[in-house]
Short mmCIF file of C-alpha atoms in Angstrom, two decimals:
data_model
loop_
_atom_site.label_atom_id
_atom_site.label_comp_id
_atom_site.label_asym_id
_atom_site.label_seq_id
_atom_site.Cartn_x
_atom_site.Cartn_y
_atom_site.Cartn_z
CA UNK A 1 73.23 101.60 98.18
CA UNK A 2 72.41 103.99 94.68
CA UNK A 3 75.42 104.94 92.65
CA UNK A 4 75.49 108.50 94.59
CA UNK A 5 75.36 107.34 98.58
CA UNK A 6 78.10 104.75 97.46
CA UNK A 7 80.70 107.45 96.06
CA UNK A 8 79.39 109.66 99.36
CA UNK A 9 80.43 107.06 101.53
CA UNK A 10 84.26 106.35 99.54
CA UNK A 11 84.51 110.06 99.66
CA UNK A 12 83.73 110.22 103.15
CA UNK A 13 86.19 107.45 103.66
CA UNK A 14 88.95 109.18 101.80
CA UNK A 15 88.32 112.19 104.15
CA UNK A 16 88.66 110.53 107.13
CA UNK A 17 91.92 109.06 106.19
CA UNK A 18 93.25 112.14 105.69
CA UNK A 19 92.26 113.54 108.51
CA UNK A 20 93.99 111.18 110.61
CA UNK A 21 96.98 110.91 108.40
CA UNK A 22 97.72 114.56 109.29
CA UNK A 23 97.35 113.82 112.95
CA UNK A 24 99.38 110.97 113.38
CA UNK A 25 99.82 109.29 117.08
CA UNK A 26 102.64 106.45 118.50
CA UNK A 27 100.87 103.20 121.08
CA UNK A 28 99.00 104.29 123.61
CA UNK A 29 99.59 107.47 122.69
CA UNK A 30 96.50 107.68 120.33
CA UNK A 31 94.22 110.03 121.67
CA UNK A 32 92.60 111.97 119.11
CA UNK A 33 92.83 109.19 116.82
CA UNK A 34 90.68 107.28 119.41
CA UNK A 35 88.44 109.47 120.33
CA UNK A 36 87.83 110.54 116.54
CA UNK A 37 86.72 106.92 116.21
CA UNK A 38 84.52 106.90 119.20
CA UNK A 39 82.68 109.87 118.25
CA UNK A 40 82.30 108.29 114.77
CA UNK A 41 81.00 105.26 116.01
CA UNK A 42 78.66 107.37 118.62
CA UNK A 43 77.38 109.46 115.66
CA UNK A 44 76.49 106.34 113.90
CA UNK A 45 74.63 104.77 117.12
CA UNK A 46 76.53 102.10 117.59
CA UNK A 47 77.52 101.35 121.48
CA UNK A 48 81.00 102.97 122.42
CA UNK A 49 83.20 101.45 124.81
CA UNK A 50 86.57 103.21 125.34
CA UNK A 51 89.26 103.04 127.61
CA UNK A 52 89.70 100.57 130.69
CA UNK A 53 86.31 98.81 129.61
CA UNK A 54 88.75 98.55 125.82
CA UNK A 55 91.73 97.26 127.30
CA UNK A 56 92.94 95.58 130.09
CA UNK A 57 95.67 97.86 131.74
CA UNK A 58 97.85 94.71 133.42
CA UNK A 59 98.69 93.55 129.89
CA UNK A 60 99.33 96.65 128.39
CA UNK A 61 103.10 96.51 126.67
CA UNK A 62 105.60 98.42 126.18
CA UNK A 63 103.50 101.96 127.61
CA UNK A 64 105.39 104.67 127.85
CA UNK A 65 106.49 107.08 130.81
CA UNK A 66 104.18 109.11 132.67
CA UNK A 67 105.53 112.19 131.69
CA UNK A 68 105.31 111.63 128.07
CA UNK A 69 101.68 110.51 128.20
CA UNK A 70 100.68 113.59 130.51
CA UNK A 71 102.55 115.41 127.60
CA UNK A 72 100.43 113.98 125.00
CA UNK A 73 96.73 114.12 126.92
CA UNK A 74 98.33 118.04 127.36
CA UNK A 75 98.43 118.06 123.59
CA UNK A 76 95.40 116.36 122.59
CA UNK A 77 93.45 118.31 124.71
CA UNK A 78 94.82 122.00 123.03
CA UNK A 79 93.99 119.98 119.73
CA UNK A 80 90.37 119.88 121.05
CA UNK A 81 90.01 116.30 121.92
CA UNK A 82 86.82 116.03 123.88
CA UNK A 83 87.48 115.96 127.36
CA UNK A 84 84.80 113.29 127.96
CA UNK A 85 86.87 110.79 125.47
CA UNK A 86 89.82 111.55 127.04
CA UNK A 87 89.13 111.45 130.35
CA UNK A 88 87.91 107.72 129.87
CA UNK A 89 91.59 107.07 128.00
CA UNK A 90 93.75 108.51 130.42
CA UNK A 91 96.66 106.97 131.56
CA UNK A 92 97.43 105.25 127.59
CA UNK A 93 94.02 103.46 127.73
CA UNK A 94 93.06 104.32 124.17
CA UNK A 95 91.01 101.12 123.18
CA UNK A 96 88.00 101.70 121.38
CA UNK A 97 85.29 99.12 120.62
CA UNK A 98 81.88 100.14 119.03
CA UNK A 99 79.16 97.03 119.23
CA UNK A 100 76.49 96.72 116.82
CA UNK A 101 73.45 94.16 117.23
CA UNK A 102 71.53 92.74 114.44
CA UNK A 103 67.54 92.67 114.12
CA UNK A 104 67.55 88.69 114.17
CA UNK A 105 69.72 86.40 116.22
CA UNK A 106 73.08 85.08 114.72
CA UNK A 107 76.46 84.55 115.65
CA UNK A 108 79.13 87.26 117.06
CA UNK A 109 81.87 88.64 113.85
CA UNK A 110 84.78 90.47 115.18
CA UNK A 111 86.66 92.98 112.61
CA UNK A 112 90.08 94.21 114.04
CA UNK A 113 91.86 97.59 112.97
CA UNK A 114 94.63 99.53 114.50
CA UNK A 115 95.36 103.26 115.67
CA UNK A 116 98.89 103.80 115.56
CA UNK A 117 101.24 105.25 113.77
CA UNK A 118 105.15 105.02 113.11
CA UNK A 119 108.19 106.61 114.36
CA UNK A 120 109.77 107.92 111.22
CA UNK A 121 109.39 111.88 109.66
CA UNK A 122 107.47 111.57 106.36
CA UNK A 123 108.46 112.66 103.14
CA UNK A 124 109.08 116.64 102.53
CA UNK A 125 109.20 116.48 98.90
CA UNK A 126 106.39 117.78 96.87
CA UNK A 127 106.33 114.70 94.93
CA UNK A 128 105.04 113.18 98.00
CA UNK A 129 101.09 112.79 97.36
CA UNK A 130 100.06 113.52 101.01
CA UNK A 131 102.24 116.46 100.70
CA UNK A 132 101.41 118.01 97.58
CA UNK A 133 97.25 117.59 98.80
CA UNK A 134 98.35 119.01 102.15
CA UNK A 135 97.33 116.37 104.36
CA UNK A 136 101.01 115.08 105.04
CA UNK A 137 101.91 114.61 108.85
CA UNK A 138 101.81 117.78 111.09
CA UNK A 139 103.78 116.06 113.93
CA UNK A 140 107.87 116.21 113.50
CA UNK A 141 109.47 112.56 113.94
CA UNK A 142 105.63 110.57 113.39
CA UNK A 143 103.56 109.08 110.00
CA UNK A 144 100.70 106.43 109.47
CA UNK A 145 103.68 104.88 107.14
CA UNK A 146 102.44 101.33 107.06
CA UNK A 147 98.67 102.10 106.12
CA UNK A 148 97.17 102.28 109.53
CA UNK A 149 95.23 105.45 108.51
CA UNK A 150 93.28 103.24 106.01
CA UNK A 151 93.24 100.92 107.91
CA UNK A 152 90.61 102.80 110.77
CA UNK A 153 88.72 104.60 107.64
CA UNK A 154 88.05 100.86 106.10
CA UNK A 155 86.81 100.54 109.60
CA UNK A 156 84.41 103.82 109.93
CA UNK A 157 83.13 102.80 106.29
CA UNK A 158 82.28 99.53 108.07
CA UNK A 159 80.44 100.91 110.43
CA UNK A 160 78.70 103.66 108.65
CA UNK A 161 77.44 100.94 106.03
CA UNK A 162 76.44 97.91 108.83
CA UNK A 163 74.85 100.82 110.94
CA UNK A 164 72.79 102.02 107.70
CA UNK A 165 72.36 97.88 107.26
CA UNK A 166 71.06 97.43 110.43
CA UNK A 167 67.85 95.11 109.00
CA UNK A 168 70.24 93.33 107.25
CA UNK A 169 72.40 92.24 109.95
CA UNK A 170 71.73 88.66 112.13
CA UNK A 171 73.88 88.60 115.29
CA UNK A 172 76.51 90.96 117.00
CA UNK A 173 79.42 92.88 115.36
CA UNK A 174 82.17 94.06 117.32
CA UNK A 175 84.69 96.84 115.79
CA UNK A 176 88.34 96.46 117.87
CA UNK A 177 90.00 99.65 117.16
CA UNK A 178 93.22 98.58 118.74
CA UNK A 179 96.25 100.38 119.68
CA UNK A 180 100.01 99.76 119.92
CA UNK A 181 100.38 97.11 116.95
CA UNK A 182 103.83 98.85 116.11
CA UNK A 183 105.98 96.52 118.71
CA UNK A 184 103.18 94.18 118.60
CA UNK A 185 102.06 95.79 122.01
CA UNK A 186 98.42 95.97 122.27
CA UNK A 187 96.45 93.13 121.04
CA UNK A 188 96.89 91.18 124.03
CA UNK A 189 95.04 94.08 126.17
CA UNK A 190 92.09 93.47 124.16
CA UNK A 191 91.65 90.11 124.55
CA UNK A 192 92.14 89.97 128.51
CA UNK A 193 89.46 92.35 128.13
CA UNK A 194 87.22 89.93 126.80
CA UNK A 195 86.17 91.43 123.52
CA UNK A 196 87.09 88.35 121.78
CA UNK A 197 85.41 85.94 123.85
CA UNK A 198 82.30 84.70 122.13
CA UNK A 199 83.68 85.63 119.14
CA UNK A 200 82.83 83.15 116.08
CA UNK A 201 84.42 84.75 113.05
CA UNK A 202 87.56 87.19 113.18
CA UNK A 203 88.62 89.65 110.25
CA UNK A 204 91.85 91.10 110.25
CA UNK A 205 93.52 92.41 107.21
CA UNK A 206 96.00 94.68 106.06
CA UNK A 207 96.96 96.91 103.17
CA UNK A 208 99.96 96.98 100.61
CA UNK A 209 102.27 94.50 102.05
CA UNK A 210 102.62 91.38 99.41
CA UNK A 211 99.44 92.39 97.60
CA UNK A 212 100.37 95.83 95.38
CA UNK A 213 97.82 95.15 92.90
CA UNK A 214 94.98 97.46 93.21
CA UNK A 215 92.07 95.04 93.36
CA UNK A 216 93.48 91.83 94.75
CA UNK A 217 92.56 90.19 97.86
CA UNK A 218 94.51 87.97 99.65
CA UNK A 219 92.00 85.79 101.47
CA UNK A 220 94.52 84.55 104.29
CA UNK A 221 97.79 85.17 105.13
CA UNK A 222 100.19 82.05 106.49
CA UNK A 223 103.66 81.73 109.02
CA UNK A 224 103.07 84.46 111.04
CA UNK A 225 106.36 84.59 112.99
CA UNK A 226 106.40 84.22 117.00
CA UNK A 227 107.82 87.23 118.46
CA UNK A 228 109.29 89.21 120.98
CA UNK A 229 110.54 92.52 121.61
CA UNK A 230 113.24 93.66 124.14
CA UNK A 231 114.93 96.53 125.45
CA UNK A 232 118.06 95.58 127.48
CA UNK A 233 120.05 98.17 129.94
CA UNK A 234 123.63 98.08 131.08
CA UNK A 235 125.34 99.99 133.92
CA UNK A 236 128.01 100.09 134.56
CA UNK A 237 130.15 103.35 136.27
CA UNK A 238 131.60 106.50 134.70
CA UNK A 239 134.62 107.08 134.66
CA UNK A 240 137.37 110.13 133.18
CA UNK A 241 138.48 108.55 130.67
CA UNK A 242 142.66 110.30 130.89
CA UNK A 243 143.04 110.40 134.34
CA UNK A 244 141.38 107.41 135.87
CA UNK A 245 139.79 104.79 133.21
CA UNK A 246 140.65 101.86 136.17
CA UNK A 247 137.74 103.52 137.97
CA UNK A 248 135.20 102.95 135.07
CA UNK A 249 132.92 99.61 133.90
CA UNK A 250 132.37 100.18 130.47
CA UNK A 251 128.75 99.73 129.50
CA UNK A 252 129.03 100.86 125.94
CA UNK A 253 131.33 98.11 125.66
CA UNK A 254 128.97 95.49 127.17
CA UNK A 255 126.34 96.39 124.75
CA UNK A 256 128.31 96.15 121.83
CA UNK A 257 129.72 93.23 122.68
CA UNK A 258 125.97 92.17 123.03
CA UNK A 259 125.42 92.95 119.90
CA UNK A 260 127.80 91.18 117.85
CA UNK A 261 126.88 87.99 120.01
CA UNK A 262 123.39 87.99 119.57
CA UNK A 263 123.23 88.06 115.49
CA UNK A 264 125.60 85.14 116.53
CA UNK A 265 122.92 82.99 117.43
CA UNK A 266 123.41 79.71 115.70
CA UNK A 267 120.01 79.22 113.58
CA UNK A 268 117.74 76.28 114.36
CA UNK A 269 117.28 73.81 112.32
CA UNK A 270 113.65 73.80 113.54
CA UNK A 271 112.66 75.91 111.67
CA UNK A 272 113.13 79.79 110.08
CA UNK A 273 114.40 82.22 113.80
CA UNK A 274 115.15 85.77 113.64
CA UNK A 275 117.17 88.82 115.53
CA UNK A 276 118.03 91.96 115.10
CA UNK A 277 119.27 94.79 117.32
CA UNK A 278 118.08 97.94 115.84
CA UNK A 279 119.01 100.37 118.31
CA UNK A 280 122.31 100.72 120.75
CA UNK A 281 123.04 103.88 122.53
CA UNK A 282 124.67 105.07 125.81
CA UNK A 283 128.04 107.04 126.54
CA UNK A 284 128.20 110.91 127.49
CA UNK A 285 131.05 111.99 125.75
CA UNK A 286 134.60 111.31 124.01
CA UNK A 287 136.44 111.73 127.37
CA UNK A 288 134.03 109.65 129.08
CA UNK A 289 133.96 105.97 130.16
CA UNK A 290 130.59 105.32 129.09
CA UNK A 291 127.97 104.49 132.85
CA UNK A 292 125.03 103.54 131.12
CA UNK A 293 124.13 101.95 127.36
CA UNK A 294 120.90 100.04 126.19
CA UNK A 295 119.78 97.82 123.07
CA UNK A 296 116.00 97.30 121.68
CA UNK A 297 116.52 94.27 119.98
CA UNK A 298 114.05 91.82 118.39
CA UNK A 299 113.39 88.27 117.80
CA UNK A 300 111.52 85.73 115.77
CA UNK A 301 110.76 82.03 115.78
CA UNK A 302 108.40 80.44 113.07
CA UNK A 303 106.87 78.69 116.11
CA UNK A 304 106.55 79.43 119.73
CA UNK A 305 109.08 76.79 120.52
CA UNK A 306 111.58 78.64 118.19
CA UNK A 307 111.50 82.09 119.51
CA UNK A 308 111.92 80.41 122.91
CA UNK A 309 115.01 79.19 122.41
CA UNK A 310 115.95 82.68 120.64
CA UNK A 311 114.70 84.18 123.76
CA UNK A 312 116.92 82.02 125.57
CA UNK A 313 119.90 82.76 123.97
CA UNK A 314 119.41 86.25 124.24
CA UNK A 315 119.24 86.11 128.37
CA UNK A 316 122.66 83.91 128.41
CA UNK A 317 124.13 86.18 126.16
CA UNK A 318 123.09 89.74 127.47
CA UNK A 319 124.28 88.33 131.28
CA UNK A 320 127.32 87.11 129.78
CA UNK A 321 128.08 90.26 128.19
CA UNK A 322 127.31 92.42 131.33
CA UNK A 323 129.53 89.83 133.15
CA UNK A 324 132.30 89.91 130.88
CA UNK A 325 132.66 94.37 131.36
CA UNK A 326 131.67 94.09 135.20
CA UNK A 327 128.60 95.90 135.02
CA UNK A 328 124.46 94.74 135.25
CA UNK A 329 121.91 94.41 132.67
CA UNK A 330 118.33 94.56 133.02
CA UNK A 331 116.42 93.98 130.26
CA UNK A 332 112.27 93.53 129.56
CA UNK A 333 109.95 92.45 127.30
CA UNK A 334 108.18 95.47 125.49
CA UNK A 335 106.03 93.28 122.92
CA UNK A 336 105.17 89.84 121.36
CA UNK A 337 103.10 88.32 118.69
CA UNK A 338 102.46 84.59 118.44
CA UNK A 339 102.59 82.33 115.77
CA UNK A 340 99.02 81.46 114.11
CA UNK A 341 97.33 80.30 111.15
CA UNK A 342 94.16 81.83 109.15
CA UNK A 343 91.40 79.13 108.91
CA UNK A 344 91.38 78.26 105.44
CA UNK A 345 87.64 76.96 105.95
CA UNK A 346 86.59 80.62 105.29
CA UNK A 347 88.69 81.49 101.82
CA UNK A 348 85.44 79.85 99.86
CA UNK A 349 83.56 82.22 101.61
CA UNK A 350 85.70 85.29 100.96
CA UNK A 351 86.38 84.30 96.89
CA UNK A 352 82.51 83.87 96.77
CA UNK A 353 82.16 87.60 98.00
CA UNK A 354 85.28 88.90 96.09
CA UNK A 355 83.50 87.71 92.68
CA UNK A 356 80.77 89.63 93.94
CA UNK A 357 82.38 93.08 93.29
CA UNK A 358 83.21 94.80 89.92
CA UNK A 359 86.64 96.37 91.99
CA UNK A 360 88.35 93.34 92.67
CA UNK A 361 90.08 91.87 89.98
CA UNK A 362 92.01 89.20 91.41
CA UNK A 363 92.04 86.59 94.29
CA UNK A 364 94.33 84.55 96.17
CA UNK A 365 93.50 81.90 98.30
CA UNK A 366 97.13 82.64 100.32
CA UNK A 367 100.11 83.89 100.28
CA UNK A 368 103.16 83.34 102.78
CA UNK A 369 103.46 86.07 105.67
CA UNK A 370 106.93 85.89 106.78
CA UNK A 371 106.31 88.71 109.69
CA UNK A 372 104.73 89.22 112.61
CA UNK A 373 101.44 90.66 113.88
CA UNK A 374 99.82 90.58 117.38
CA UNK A 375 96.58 90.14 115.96
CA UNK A 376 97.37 87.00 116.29
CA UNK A 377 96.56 86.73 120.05
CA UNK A 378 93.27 87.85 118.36
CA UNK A 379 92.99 84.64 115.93
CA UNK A 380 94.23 82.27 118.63
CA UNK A 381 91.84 82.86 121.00
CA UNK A 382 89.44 82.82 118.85
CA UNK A 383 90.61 79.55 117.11
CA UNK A 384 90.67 78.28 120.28
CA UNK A 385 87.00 78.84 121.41
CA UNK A 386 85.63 77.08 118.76
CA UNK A 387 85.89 79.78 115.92
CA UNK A 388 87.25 80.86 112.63
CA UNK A 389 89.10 83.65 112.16
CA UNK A 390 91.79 84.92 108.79
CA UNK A 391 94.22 87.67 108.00
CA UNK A 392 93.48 88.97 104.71
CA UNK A 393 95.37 91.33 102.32
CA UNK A 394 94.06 94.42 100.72
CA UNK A 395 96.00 94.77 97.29
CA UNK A 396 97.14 98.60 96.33
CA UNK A 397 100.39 99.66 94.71
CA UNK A 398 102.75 101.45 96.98
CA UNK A 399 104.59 104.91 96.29
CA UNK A 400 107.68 103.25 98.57
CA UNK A 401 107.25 100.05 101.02
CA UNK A 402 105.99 100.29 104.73
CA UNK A 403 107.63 101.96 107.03
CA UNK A 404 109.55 104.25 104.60
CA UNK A 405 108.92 107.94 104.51
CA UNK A 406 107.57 108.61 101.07
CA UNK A 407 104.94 105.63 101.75
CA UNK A 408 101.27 105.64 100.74
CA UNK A 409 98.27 103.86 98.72
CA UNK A 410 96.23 103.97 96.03
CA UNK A 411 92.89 105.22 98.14
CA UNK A 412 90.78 102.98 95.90
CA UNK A 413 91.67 100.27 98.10
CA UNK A 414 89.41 101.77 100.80
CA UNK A 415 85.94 101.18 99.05
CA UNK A 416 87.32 97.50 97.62
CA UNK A 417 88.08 96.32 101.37
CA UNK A 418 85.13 98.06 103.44
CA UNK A 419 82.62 96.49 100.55
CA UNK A 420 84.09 93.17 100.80
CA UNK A 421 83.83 93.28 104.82
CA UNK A 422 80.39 94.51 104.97
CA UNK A 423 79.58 91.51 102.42
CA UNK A 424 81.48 88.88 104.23
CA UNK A 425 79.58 90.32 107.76
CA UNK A 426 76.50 89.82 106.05
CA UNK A 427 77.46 86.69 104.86
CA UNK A 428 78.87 84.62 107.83
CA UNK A 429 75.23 83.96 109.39
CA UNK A 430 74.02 81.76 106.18
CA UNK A 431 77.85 80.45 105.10
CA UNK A 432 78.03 77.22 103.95
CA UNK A 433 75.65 78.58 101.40
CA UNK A 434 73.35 75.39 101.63
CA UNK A 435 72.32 76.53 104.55
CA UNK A 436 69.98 79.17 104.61
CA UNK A 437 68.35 78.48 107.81
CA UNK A 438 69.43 82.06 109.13
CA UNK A 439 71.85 80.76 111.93
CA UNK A 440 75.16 80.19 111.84
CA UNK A 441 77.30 77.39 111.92
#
């Protein structure tokens, strides 16, 4: 790639972001962001799979209502989404895989990025970079405020580069453009879909997070956190609240009283466990005994075995606390990410191509999570079929940390990371490098 195709193709990158930063979507909600991809990846030739061949609909988590997503196919299709793409992602199927095969045999690389965005409004002020360019998010209440935007641009680059690489490339590459990781929702779907069987090396990554350096790579993350999410509903019965409270079961007071009990958990002294109830709401009015209240709470066990017994506490305690005001709770699981390892095997391999480009400055072998992530039902299953898979960082300084309004990146970081995942694509088939045989290993 001359000096002028490669600052085409970070250009084109940049735009892309943008694009989709300004169009921001919530899990399984993504439809122009999906089909955006698709048509990408069509453009480029690669094979297109979206929809129910993406995702398996059974393990789907956390989807929402019927109305809203007839609300937002309504909108995506006055936004002129194709009606092709959409029709294959109705119903929140919004998957997308593109498949590219290699001119000489080799084994099958897997790179995972993901389509959603986050429930927060973004920054107003015209310090705000996205803002002052005019690419800041046109959708009240929604933002790509933890980097997912780059994320899927790192990925088109990908593509666009393999697809132009095509000579180049031994075996099968497989691009999971997955939805729902807010909630840790939608990685599951894709691997009861099969996408990841087969699969002999996995790249995940992410940017900002620990690495804010602009030109460090973290080569694997470690103690990703077991998790799950819940949102828990008590009823009770409404009541006036002057002339006959007697009447009423108080289901505000159920869920507060859940609460306070649940960041009562006594820790484990198995190990690091987690919980946190970020939302409680319920109760019509002053003069009211509240009917109906509900949590979404969250916990987190540095092993499976951990967040068990966190999820264990949490039923006894949620019953307990319905049982306690008279009224029911029903509560379900909306998401969960399991605990996982990168495979350190494959940080020689990654310094190796990190030394290789003039942009990256620094390396780390790893660095300490401390989260969660449902890619790793990715690595897992991968791990478990007799492959290697990591979870790498993409280093760029931060205008204000994830999730926050006034978050976003150094774009530099988009050329660094699709570079270094082209090379390492291009790379797996002959890695150990004393082996130059042209299969893998």
């Amino acid at each position: 790639m001359d000096s002028f195709q490669k600052e085409q193709w970070h250009a084109d990158m940049i735009a892309w972001r943008r694009n989709l930063h300004a169009h921001p979507e919530p899990g399984w909600l993504e439809y122009r962001t999906a089909a955006f991809v698709a048509a990408q990846l069509a453009s480029l030739g690669l094979e297109v799979t979206a929809g129910r061949g993406a995702c398996s609909s059974k393990a789907r988590m956390g989807v929402p209502d019927a109305e809203t997503i007839r609300a937002h196919e309504e909108l995506a299709l006055k936004e002129g989404v194709d009606p092709d793409w959409l029709g294959r992602m109705k119903g929140g199927h919004t998957a997308v895989v593109g498949v590219l095969r290699g001119a000489k045999p080799g084994p099958v690389i897997a790179l995972r990025f993901d389509l959603d965005c986050v429930e927060v409004g973004e920054d107003e002020g015209s310090e705000h970079l996205p803002r002052r360019l005019g690419f800041a998010s046109r959708r009240p209440g929604l933002m790509h405020a933890c980097g997912h935007d780059g994320h899927l641009a790192i990925g088109l680059g990908v593509a666009a580069k393999l697809a132009a690489s095509a000579n180049e490339l031994a075996g099968e590459v497989r691009l999971l453009f997955q939805p729902a990781e807010e909630g840790c929702r939608g990685a599951q779907s894709m691997v009861e879909s099969g996408w990841l069987d087969s699969v002999d090396y996995l790249f995940c990554g992410h940017i900002g997070l620990k690495s804010k350096t602009l030109g460090e790579i973290v080569g694997s993350v470690s103690g990703f956190l077991s998790t799950t999410k819940i949102d828990a509903v008590f009823r009770g019965r409404a009541a006036h609240a002057g002339e006959s409270p007697e009447q009423g079961n108080n289901a505000l007071l159920a869920a507060c009283a859940a609460a306070l009990h649940l960041h009562g958990i006594s820790r484990h002294g198995g190990g690091a466990t987690r919980v946190n109830v970020g939302r409680l709401e319920g109760g019509a009015g002053r003069n009211v005994v509240p009917g109906e209240a509900s949590l979404k709470l969250e916990l987190r066990g540095e092993t499976e075995e951990l967040n068990a017994y966190m999820a264990g506490e949490t039923s006894r305690i949620l019953a307990a606390a319905a049982a306690l005001y008279d009224v029911t709770c029903d509560w379900v699981t909306v998401g969960r990410g399991t605990s996982a390892e990168g495979d350190v095997s494959l940080i020689p391999l990654i310094e190796k191509e990190c030394a290789a480009l003039e942009a990256v400055g620094s390396f780390i072998g790893t660095l300490p999570f401390g989260a969660s992530e449902d890619a790793t039902f990715m690595l897992r299953k991968v791990q478990e079929q007799g492959g290697r898979g990591v979870y790498m960082l993409f280093g760029s300084p931060l205008a204000a940390g994830h999730h926050h309004p006034s978050f976003d990146f150094d774009e530099r970081v988009l050329g660094i990371a699709a570079e270094l995942l082209v090379r390492l694509v291009l790379a797996c088939p002959y890695w150990p490098a004393e082996d130059q045989s042209g299969t893998f290993n």
